[in-house]
Amino acid sequence: LLDMILNLFSWWREIAADNFAIGHGYAEDLITGLAKLSADHVEMVYRSPVYGMFYSSHPPNNVRFNLIR
């Protein structure tokens, strides 16, 4: 349970950082960078957000892409 709470806090910080970049006109650069990271690390792009809340400190890129657009 503690891991999930810490992961959700981490997700919140990642999304806040994404919103900061978007607010300063870097949305397309952010998308490009996330796409490169996904390709380099072969992330499961369609991973369930619920799964990620338990096992990942960062939101999956498909969630981040949807929030950016």
Coordinates of C-alpha atoms in Angstrom, one line a residue, residues 3-47:
D3 CA 4.5 1.7 -2.5
M4 CA 1.2 2.6 -4.3
I5 CA 1.0 5.9 -2.4
L6 CA 4.6 6.8 -3.2
N7 CA 4.1 5.8 -6.8
L8 CA 1.0 8.0 -7.1
F9 CA 2.9 10.9 -5.6
S10 CA 5.7 10.4 -8.1
W11 CA 3.1 10.2 -10.9
W12 CA 1.6 13.5 -9.7
R13 CA 5.1 15.1 -9.8
E14 CA 5.8 13.8 -13.3
I15 CA 2.5 15.1 -14.6
A16 CA 3.1 18.5 -12.9
A17 CA 6.5 18.6 -14.7
D18 CA 4.9 17.7 -18.0
N19 CA 2.3 20.5 -17.5
F20 CA 5.1 23.0 -16.8
A21 CA 6.8 22.0 -20.1
I22 CA 3.5 22.3 -21.9
G23 CA 2.8 25.7 -20.4
H24 CA 6.2 26.9 -21.7
G25 CA 5.6 25.7 -25.2
Y26 CA 7.5 22.5 -25.2
A27 CA 4.6 20.0 -25.8
E28 CA 6.0 18.7 -29.1
D29 CA 9.5 18.4 -27.7
L30 CA 8.1 16.5 -24.7
I31 CA 6.3 14.1 -27.0
T32 CA 9.4 13.6 -29.1
G33 CA 11.5 12.9 -26.0
L34 CA 9.0 10.5 -24.5
A35 CA 8.7 8.6 -27.9
K36 CA 12.5 8.3 -28.0
L37 CA 12.6 7.0 -24.4
S38 CA 9.9 4.5 -25.3
A39 CA 11.8 3.2 -28.3
D40 CA 15.1 3.0 -26.4
H41 CA 13.7 1.2 -23.4
V42 CA 11.1 -0.8 -25.3
E43 CA 8.4 0.3 -22.8
M44 CA 5.1 -1.5 -22.8
V45 CA 3.2 1.4 -24.4
Y46 CA -0.2 0.0 -23.7
R47 CA 0.4 -0.9 -20.1

